[in-house]
């Protein structure tokens, strides 16, 4: 059986219910849509759609995501020993999933630690805004930058090696340029700066012609997560 977690809430789809209880999905849909169109149905039966291929054609299929309460109401009329087994199995699965969501997950690697930091940063930012709503809002990208260390491309290449992505600094620069994340001077396109994937820092140095400014590209915590997942698919 398969349960889904959407926005930290647990659902089971009408497609999964039809599969497990060996019922026609259109009959499951009819049962749901015959319920009173009240607040309970609105909160516990969320309509959705997926596209399925039939040969060369694509056909949208309507289905519902059900909460535990929605599931319990729907299957109340299902009878028989097999139905009883699956009812209790689903309720047990809901309970276990709820317990997992309530238990903080300890990060097992660097990327999971970054994801946790980003989630915490979003929560802190929301609370601060609620308490001090007279202050200007800080953009999400800025929040991420403050919450997680921005690192150089070379440092990021070393972290990727730990994630078994053996790309190296030079190939990483080349990849980012060829895929239009970085310009030829290794500075990010404005689009990805605004998305919060990169950060530019400036430093000054002395030459025989006077003081000069050097610009260095760093990858933010948000960018590290984005590019790690992308590189896992591409390499």
PDB file of N, CA and C in Angstrom, residues 27 29-30 50-51 59 105 142 231:
ATOM      1  N   UNK A  27     -16.224   3.427  -9.661  1.00  0.00           N
ATOM      2  CA  UNK A  27     -17.202   3.240  -8.585  1.00  0.00           C
ATOM      3  C   UNK A  27     -16.746   3.918  -7.289  1.00  0.00           C
ATOM      4  N   UNK A  29     -14.960   6.646  -7.225  1.00  0.00           N
ATOM      5  CA  UNK A  29     -15.230   8.067  -7.487  1.00  0.00           C
ATOM      6  C   UNK A  29     -16.707   8.384  -7.251  1.00  0.00           C
ATOM      7  N   UNK A  30     -17.593   7.511  -7.734  1.00  0.00           N
ATOM      8  CA  UNK A  30     -19.036   7.725  -7.551  1.00  0.00           C
ATOM      9  C   UNK A  30     -19.398   7.755  -6.065  1.00  0.00           C
ATOM     10  N   UNK A  50      -4.114  13.088 -12.848  1.00  0.00           N
ATOM     11  CA  UNK A  50      -2.842  12.654 -13.411  1.00  0.00           C
ATOM     12  C   UNK A  50      -3.053  12.293 -14.868  1.00  0.00           C
ATOM     13  N   UNK A  51      -1.991  12.413 -15.637  1.00  0.00           N
ATOM     14  CA  UNK A  51      -2.073  12.110 -17.063  1.00  0.00           C
ATOM     15  C   UNK A  51      -1.524  10.716 -17.294  1.00  0.00           C
ATOM     16  N   UNK A  59      -4.291  10.737 -21.609  1.00  0.00           N
ATOM     17  CA  UNK A  59      -5.640  10.988 -21.098  1.00  0.00           C
ATOM     18  C   UNK A  59      -5.577  11.384 -19.624  1.00  0.00           C
ATOM     19  N   UNK A 105      13.818  13.990  12.010  1.00  0.00           N
ATOM     20  CA  UNK A 105      14.766  13.136  11.292  1.00  0.00           C
ATOM     21  C   UNK A 105      16.175  13.687  11.444  1.00  0.00           C
ATOM     22  N   UNK A 142      17.460  35.247   0.336  1.00  0.00           N
ATOM     23  CA  UNK A 142      18.304  35.869   1.356  1.00  0.00           C
ATOM     24  C   UNK A 142      18.285  35.020   2.629  1.00  0.00           C
ATOM     25  N   UNK A 231      22.889  17.042 -10.615  1.00  0.00           N
ATOM     26  CA  UNK A 231      24.087  16.315 -11.035  1.00  0.00           C
ATOM     27  C   UNK A 231      23.952  14.817 -10.795  1.00  0.00           C
TER      28      UNK A 231
END
